[in-house]
Short mmCIF file of C-alpha atoms and ligand atoms in Angstrom, two decimals:
data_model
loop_
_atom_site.label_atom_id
_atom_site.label_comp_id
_atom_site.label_asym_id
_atom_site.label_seq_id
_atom_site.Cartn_x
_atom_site.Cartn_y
_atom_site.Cartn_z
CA UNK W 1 19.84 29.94 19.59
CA UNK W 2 18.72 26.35 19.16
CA UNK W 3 18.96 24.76 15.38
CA UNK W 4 14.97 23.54 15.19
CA UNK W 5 11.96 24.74 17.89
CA UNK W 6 11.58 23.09 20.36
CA UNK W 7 8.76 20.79 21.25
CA UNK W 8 8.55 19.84 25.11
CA UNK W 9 6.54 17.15 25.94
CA UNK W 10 4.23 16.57 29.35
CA UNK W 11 5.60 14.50 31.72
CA UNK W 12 5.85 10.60 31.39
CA UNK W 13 4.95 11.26 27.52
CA UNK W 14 8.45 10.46 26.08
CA UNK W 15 7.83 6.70 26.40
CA UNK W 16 6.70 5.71 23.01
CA UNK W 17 9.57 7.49 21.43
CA UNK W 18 12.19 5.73 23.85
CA UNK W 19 10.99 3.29 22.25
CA UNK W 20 11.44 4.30 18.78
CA UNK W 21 7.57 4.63 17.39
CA UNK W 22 7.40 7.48 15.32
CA UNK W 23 4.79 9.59 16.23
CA UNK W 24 4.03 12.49 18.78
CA UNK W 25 0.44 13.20 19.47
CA UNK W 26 -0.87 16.47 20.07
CA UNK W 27 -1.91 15.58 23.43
CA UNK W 28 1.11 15.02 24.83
CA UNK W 29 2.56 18.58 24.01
CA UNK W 30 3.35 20.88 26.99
CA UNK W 31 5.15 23.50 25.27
CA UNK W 32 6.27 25.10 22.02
CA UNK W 33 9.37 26.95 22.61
CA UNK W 34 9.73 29.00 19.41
CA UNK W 35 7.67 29.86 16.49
CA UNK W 36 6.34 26.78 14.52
CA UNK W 37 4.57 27.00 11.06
CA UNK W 38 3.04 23.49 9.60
CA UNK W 39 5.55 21.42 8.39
CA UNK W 40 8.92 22.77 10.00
CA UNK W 41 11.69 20.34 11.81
CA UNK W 42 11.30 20.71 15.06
CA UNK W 43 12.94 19.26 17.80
CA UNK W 44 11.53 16.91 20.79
CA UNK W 45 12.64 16.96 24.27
CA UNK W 46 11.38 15.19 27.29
CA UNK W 47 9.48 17.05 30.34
CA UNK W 48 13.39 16.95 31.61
CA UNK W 49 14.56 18.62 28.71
CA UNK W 50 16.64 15.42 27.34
CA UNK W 51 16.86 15.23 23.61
CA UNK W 52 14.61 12.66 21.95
CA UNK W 53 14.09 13.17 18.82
CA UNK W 54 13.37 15.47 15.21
CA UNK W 55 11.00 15.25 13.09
CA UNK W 56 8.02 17.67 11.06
CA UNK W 57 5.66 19.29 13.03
CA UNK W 58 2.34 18.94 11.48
CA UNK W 59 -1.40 20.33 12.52
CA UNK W 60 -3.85 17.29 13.95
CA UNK W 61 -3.98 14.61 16.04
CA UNK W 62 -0.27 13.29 15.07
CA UNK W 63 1.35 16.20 16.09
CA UNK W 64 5.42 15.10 14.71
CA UNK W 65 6.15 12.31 12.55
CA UNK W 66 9.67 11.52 13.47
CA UNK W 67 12.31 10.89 11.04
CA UNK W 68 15.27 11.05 13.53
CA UNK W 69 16.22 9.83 16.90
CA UNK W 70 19.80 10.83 16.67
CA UNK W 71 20.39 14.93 17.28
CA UNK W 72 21.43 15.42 13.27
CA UNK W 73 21.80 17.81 10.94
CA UNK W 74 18.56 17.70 8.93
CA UNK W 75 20.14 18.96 5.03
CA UNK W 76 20.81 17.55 1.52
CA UNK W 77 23.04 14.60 2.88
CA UNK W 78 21.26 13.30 5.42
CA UNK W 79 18.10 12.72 3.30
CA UNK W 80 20.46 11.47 0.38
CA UNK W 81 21.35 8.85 3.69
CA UNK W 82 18.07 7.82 3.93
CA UNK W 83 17.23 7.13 0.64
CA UNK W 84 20.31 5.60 -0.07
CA UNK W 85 19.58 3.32 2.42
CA UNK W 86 16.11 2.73 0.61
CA UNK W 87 17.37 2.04 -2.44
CA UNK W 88 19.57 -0.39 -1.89
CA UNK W 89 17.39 -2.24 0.45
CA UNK W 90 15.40 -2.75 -3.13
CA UNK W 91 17.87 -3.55 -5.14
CA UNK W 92 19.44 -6.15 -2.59
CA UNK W 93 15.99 -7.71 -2.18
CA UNK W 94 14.05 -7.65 -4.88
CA UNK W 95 17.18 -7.63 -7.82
CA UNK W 96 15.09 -6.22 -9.78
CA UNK W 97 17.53 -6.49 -13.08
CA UNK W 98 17.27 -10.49 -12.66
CA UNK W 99 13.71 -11.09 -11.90
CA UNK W 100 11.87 -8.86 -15.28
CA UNK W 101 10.88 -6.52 -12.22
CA UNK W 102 10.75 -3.24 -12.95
CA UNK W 103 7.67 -1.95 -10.93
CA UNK W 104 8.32 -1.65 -6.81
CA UNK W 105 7.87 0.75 -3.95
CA UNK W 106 11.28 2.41 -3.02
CA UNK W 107 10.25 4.23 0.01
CA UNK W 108 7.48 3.61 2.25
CA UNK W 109 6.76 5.84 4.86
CA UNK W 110 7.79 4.48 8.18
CA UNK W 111 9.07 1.31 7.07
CA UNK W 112 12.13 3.28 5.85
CA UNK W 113 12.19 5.87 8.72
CA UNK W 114 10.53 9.00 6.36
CA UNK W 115 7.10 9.30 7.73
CA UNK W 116 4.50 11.11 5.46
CA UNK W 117 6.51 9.77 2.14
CA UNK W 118 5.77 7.19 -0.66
CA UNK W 119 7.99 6.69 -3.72
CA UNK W 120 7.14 4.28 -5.85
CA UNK W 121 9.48 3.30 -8.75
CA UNK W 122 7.70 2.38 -12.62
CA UNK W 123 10.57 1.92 -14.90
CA UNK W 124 12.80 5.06 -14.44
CA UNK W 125 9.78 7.50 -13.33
CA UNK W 126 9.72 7.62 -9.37
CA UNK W 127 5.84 8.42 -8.42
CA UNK W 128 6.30 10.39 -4.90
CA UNK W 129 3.19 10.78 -2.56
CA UNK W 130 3.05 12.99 0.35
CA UNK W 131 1.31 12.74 3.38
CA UNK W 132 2.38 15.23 5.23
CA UNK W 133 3.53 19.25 4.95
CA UNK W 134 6.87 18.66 5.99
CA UNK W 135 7.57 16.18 3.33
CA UNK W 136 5.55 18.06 0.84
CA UNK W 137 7.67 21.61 1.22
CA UNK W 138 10.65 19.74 1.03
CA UNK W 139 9.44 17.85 -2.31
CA UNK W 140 12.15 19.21 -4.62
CA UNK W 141 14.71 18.65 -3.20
CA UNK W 142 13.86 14.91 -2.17
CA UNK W 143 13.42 14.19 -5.31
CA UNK W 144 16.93 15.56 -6.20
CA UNK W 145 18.47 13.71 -3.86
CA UNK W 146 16.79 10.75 -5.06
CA UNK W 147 18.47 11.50 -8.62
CA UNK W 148 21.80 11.79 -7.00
CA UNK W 149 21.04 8.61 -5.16
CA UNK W 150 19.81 7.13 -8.45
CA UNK W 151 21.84 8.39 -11.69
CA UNK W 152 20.57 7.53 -14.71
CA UNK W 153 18.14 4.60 -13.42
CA UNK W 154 15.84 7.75 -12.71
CA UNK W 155 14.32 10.03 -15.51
CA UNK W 156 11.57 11.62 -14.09
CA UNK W 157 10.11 12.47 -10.43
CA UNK W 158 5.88 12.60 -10.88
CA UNK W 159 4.07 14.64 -7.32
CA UNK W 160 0.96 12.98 -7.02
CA UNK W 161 -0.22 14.47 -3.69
CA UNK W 162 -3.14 16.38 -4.30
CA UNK W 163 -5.42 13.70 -2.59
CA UNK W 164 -2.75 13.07 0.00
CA UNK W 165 -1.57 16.21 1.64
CA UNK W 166 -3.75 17.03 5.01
CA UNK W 167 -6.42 18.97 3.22
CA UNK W 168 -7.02 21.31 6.20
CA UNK W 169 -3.49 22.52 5.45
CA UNK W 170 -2.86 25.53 3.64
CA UNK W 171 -0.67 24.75 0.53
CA UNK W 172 -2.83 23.87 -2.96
CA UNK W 173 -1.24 21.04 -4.03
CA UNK W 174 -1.49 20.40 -8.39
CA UNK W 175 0.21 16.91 -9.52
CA UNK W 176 2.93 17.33 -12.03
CA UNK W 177 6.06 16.07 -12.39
CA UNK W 178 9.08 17.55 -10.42
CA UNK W 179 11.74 16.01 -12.21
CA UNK W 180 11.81 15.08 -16.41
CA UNK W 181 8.85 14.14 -17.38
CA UNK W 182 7.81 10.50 -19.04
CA UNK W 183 4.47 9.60 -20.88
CA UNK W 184 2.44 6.63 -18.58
CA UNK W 185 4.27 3.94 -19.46
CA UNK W 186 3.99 -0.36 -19.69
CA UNK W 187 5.91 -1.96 -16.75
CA UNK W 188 6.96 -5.28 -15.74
CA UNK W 189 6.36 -7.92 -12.76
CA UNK W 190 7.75 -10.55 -13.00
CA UNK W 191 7.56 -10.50 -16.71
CA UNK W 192 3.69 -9.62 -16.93
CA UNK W 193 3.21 -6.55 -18.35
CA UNK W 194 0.79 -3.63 -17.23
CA UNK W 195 0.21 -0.59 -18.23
CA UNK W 196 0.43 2.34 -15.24
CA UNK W 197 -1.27 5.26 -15.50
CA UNK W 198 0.36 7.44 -12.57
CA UNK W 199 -2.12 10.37 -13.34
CA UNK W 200 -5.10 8.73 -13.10
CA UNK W 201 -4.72 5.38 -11.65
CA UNK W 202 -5.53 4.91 -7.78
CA UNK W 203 -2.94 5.11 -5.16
CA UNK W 204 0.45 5.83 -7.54
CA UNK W 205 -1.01 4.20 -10.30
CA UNK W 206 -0.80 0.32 -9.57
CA UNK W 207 -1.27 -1.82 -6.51
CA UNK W 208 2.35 -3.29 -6.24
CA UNK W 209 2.04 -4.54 -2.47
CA UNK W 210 0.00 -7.33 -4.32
CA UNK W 211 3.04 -8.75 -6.05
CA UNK W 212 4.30 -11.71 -3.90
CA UNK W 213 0.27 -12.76 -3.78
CA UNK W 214 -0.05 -12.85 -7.12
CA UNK W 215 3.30 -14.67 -7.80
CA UNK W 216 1.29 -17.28 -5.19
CA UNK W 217 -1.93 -17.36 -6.67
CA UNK W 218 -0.19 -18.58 -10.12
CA UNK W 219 1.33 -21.61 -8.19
CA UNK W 220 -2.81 -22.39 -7.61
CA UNK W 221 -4.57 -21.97 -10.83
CA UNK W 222 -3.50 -24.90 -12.70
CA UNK W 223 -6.98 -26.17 -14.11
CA UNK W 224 -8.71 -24.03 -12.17
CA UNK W 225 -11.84 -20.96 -12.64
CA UNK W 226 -10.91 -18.33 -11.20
CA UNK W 227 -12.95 -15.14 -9.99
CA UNK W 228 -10.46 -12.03 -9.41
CA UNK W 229 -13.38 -9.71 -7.57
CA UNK W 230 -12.18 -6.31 -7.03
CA UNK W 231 -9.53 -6.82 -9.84
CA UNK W 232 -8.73 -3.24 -10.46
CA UNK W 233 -5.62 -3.46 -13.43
CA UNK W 234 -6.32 -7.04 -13.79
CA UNK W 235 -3.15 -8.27 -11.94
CA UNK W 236 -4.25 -11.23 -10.14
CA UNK W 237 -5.95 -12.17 -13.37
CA UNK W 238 -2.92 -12.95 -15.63
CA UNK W 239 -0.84 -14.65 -12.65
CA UNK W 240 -3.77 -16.84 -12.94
CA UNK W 241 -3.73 -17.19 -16.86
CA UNK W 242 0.13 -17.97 -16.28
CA UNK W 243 -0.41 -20.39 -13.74
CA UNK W 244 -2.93 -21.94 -16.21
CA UNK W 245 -5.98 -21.49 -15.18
CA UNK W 246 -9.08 -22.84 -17.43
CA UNK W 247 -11.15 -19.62 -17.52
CA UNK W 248 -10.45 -16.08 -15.75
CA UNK W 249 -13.49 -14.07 -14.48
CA UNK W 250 -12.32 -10.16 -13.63
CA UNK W 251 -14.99 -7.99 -11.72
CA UNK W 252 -14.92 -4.57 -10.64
CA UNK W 253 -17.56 -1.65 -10.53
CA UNK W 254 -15.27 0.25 -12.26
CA UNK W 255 -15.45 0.58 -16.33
CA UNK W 256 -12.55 2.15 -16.63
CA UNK W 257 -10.92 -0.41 -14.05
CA UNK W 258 -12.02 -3.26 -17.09
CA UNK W 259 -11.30 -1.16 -19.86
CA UNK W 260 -7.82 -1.38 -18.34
CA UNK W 261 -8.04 -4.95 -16.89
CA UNK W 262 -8.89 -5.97 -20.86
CA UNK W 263 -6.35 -4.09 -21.63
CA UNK W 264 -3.81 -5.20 -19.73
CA UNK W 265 -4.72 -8.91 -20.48
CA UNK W 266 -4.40 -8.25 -24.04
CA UNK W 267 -0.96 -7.01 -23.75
CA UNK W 268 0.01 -10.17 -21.92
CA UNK W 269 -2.19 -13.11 -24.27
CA UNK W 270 -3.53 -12.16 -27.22
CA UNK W 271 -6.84 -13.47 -28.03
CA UNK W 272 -6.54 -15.58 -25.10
CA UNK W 273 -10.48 -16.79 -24.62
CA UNK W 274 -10.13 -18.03 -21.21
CA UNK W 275 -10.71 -14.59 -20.07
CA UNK W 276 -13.82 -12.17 -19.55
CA UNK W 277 -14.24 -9.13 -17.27
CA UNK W 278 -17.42 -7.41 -16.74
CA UNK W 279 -18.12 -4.01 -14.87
CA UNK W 280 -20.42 -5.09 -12.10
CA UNK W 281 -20.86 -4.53 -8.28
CA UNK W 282 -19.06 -6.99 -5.92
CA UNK W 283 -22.41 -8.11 -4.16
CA UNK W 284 -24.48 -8.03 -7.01
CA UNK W 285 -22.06 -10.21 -9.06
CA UNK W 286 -21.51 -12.95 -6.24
CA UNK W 287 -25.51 -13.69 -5.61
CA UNK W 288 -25.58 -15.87 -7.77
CA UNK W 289 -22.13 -18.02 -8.79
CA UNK W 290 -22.78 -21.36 -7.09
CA UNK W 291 -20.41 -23.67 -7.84
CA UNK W 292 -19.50 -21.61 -10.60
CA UNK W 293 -15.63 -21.02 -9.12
CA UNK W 294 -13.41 -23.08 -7.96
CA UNK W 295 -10.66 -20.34 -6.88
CA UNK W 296 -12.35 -16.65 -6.23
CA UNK W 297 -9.89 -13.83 -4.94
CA UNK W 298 -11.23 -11.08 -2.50
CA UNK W 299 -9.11 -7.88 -2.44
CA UNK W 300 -11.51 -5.19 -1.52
CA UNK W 301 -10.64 -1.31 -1.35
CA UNK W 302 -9.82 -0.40 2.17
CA UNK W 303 -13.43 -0.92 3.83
CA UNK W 304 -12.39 1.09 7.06
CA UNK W 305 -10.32 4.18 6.62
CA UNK W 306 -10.87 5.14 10.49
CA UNK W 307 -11.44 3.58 13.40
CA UNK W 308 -15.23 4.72 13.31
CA UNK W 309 -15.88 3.11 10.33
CA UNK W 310 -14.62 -0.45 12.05
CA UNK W 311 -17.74 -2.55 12.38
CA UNK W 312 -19.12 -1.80 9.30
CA UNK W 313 -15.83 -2.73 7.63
CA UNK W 314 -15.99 -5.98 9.42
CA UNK W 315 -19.82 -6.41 8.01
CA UNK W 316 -18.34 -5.91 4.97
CA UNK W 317 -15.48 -8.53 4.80
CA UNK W 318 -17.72 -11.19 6.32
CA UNK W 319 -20.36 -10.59 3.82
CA UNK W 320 -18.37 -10.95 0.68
CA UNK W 321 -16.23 -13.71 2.49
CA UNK W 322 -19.67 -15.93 3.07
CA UNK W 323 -20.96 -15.55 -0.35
CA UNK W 324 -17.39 -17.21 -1.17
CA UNK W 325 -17.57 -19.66 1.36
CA UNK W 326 -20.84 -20.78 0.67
CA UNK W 327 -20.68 -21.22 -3.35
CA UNK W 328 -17.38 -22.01 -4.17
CA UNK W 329 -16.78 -25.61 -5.39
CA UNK W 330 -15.17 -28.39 -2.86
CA UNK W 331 -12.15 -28.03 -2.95
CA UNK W 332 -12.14 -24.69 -4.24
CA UNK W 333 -9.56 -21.95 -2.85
CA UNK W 334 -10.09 -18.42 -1.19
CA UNK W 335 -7.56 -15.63 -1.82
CA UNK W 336 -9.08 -13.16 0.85
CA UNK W 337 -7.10 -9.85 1.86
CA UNK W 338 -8.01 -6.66 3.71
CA UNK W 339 -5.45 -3.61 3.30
CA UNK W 340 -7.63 -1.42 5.91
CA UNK W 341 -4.74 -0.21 8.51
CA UNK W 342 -7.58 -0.02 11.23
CA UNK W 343 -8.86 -3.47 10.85
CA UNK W 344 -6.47 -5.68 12.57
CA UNK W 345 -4.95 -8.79 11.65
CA UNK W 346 -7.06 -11.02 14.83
CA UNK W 347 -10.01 -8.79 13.79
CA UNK W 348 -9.88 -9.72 10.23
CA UNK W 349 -9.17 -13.30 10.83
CA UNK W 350 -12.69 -12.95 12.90
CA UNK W 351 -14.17 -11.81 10.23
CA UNK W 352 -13.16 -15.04 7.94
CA UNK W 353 -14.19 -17.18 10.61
CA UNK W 354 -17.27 -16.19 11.21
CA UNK W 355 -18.05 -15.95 7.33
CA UNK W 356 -16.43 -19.86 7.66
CA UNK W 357 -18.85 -20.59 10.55
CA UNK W 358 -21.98 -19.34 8.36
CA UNK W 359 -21.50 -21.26 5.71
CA UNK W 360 -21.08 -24.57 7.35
CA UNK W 361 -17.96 -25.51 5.36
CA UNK W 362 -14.79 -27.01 6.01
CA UNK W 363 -12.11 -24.16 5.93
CA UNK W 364 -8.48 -24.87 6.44
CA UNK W 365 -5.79 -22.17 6.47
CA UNK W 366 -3.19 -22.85 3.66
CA UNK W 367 -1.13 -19.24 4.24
CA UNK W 368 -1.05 -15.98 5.59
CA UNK W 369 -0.09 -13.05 3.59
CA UNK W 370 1.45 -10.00 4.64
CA UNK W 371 3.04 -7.22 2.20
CA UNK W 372 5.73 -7.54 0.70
CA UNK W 373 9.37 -6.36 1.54
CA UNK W 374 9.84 -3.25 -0.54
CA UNK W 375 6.66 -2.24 2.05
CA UNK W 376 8.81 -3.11 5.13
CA UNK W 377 7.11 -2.66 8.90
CA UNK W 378 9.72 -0.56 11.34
CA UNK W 379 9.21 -3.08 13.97
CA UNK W 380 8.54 0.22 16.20
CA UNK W 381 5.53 1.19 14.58
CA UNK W 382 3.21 -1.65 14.18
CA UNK W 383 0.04 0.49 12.27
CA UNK W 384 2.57 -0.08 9.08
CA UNK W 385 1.48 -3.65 8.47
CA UNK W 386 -1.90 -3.18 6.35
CA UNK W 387 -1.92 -5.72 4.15
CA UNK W 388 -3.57 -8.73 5.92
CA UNK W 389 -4.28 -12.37 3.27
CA UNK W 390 -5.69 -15.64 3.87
CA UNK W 391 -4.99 -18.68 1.46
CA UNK W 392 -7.81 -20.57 2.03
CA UNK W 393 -9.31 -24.38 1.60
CA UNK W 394 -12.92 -25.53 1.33
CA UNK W 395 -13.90 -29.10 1.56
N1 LIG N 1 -6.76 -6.53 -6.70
C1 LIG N 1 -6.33 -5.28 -7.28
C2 LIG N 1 -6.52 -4.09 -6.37
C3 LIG N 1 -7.94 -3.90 -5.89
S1 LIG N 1 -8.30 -2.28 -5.39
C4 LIG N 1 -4.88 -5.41 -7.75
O1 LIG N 1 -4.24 -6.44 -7.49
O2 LIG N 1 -4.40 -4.48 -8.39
C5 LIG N 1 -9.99 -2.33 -5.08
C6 LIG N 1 -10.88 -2.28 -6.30
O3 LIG N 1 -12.21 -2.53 -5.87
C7 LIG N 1 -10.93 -0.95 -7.05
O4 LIG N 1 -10.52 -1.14 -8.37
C8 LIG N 1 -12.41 -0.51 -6.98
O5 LIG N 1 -12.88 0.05 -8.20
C9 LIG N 1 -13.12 -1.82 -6.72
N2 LIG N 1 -14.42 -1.72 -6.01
C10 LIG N 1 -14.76 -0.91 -4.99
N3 LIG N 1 -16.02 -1.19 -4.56
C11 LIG N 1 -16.47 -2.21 -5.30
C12 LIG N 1 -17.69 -2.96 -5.33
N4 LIG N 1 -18.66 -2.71 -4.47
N5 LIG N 1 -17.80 -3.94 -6.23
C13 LIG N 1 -16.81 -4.23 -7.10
N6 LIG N 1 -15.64 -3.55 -7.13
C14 LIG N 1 -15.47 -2.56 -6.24
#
């Protein structure tokens, strides 16, 4: 009897996996040899029957998500491999002991060959988010293997997959920790502080693919006002206080997103005056700030989740991008990002051009930003780069 069932693919369908991208879609199936429940290993082999690769087996349009092209045993060591391998990726990169850095992602998905899996690190409590059934059954005992790949470092494993899992699929996910258990807690970047709210926060609680744009945006705020639209936990906001900006502007529709933006500010300056957030809608707020700004950062929710929801995604980003175009001071600077995986990088790009092209302005392109490296890209699967930036400079 063979270890895993076996999926056999249709003929001339094995060529995305011989070349490594991690996905089978349904369509290419020709046969299920065995019986396969949502979420088991399973094996892949070509129309020839030659080995390929393992990976969970999963209800949809993305039929496997692959988390091994060699023919391995799939236990307690070989995921304690994997993130071992994650881990130390971090810790070589980002030293996070050295740098007052004690926020980052330690897994992400593809990027680190465990499709379907998030783990993000806040000071000793690993925040793990599921996309798929395979990773989600398996939950426990990731999460022990992450404390025997960890130690000490790690005192508590939260499961916040409720809004991740496949909701078709027939578990009931509940968040709750797995592992320990720590209250929401104040973290560090770079020495600013923030606090995280895992339980209720969006995505794991904080967006930390931000980090290396924020660092950035400090280098540019040096006399400046800045507008931080879509500002969420305030982050871009007290880069730019650091950086020394004159007066900080933080704007996001959501009140609790500025009760914690104020928050947050106050736990980094005190009384600091030079900053004011209000609770107001994105296009509402920006009708009227003519020459008001002289640095405004863009970093919108995801405006296309699919691929049917493209155009009006790209409406979107040249909308908010022309209203920044158009009214910011000479000589003013854009941050403007887009972490929709459907919307390319070219097609975003468009999108700032032809918000460039409306409002008649000079517009010269000082950097592009990407995410940052605890969020690597598996070369193989190109749909993991999502976070798109431009730096931007109006005359
Ligand atoms: N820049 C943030 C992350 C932004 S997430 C950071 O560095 O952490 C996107 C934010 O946009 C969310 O907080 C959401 O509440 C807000 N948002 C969504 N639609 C909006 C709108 N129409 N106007 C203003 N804010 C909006």
């Amino acid at each position: 009897m063979e270890k895993y069932s076996q999926i056999i693919l249709k003929s001339g369908k094995d060529q995305s996996l011989k070349r490594f991208h991690p996905w089978v879609f349904s369509g290419a199936i020709k046969e299920i040899r065995g019986a396969v429940n949502e979420g088991d290993v399973v094996e892949v082999l070509s129309n020839k029957h030659e080995f390929l690769a393992i990976g969970h087996y999963q209800i949809g349009s993305i039929a496997v998500r692959v988390f091994s092209f060699a023919d391995s045993e799939i236990n307690q060591s070989f995921w304690v491999d994997k993130l071992t391998n994650a881990v130390s990726l971090r810790k070589e990169l980002l030293k996070p002991e050295t740098t007052g850095t004690n926020v980052y992602r330690l897994v992400h998905g593809e990027g680190d060959g465990m499709p379907g899996l998030i783990i993000d690190f806040y000071n000793g409590t690993a925040v793990m988010q599921m996309h798929s059934i395979g990773m989600y059954r398996i939950r426990e005992q990731l999460a022990q293997c992450l404390k025997d790949v960890m130690g000490d470092e790690l005192k508590a494993v939260y499961d916040k997959s409720a809004k991740t899992i496949p909701y078709k699929s027939d578990v009931n996910p509940v968040d709750g920790f797995i592992l320990g258990q720590l209250e929401p807690d104040v973290v560090s970047e770079y020495g600013n502080f923030f606090t995280v709210d895992w339980v209720e926060g969006q995505k794991t609680g904080f967006f930390i693919d931000q980090r290396e744009n924020r660092r950035l945006l400090q280098e540019y705020s040096k006399g400046r006002d800045v507008l931080n639209m879509f500002c969420y936990t305030g982050g871009f906001s007290f880069y730019a206080m650091r950086g020394g900006a004159h007066l900080v502007h933080s704007v996001d529709s959501s009140e609790k997103a500025i009760e914690l933006t104020r928050k947050n500010v106050e736990l980094n300056f005190q009384g600091d005056e030079r900053h004011e957030a209000y609770a107001e809608d994105a296009f509402v707020f920006m009708k009227d700030i003519k020459d008001k700004y002289d640095l405004i950062v863009l970093d919108p929710p995801a405006f296309a989740k699919h691929q049917r929801s493209l155009g009006q995604a790209l409406k979107g980003y040249k909308r908010i991008n022309t209203r920044a175009f158009e009214q910011i001071r000479p000589g003013g600077i854009v941050f403007t990002f887009s972490c929709s995986q459907v919307v390319t990088k070219d097609k975003f790009r468009e999108a700032v051009f032809t918000a460039a092209a409306i409002s008649g302005r000079n517009v010269r392109i000082l950097h592009q930003l990407t995410q940052p490296v605890d969020h690597p890209v598996n070369i193989y699967h190109p749909e993991g780069e999502y976070l798109k930036g431009l730096v931007l400079y109006v005359e």
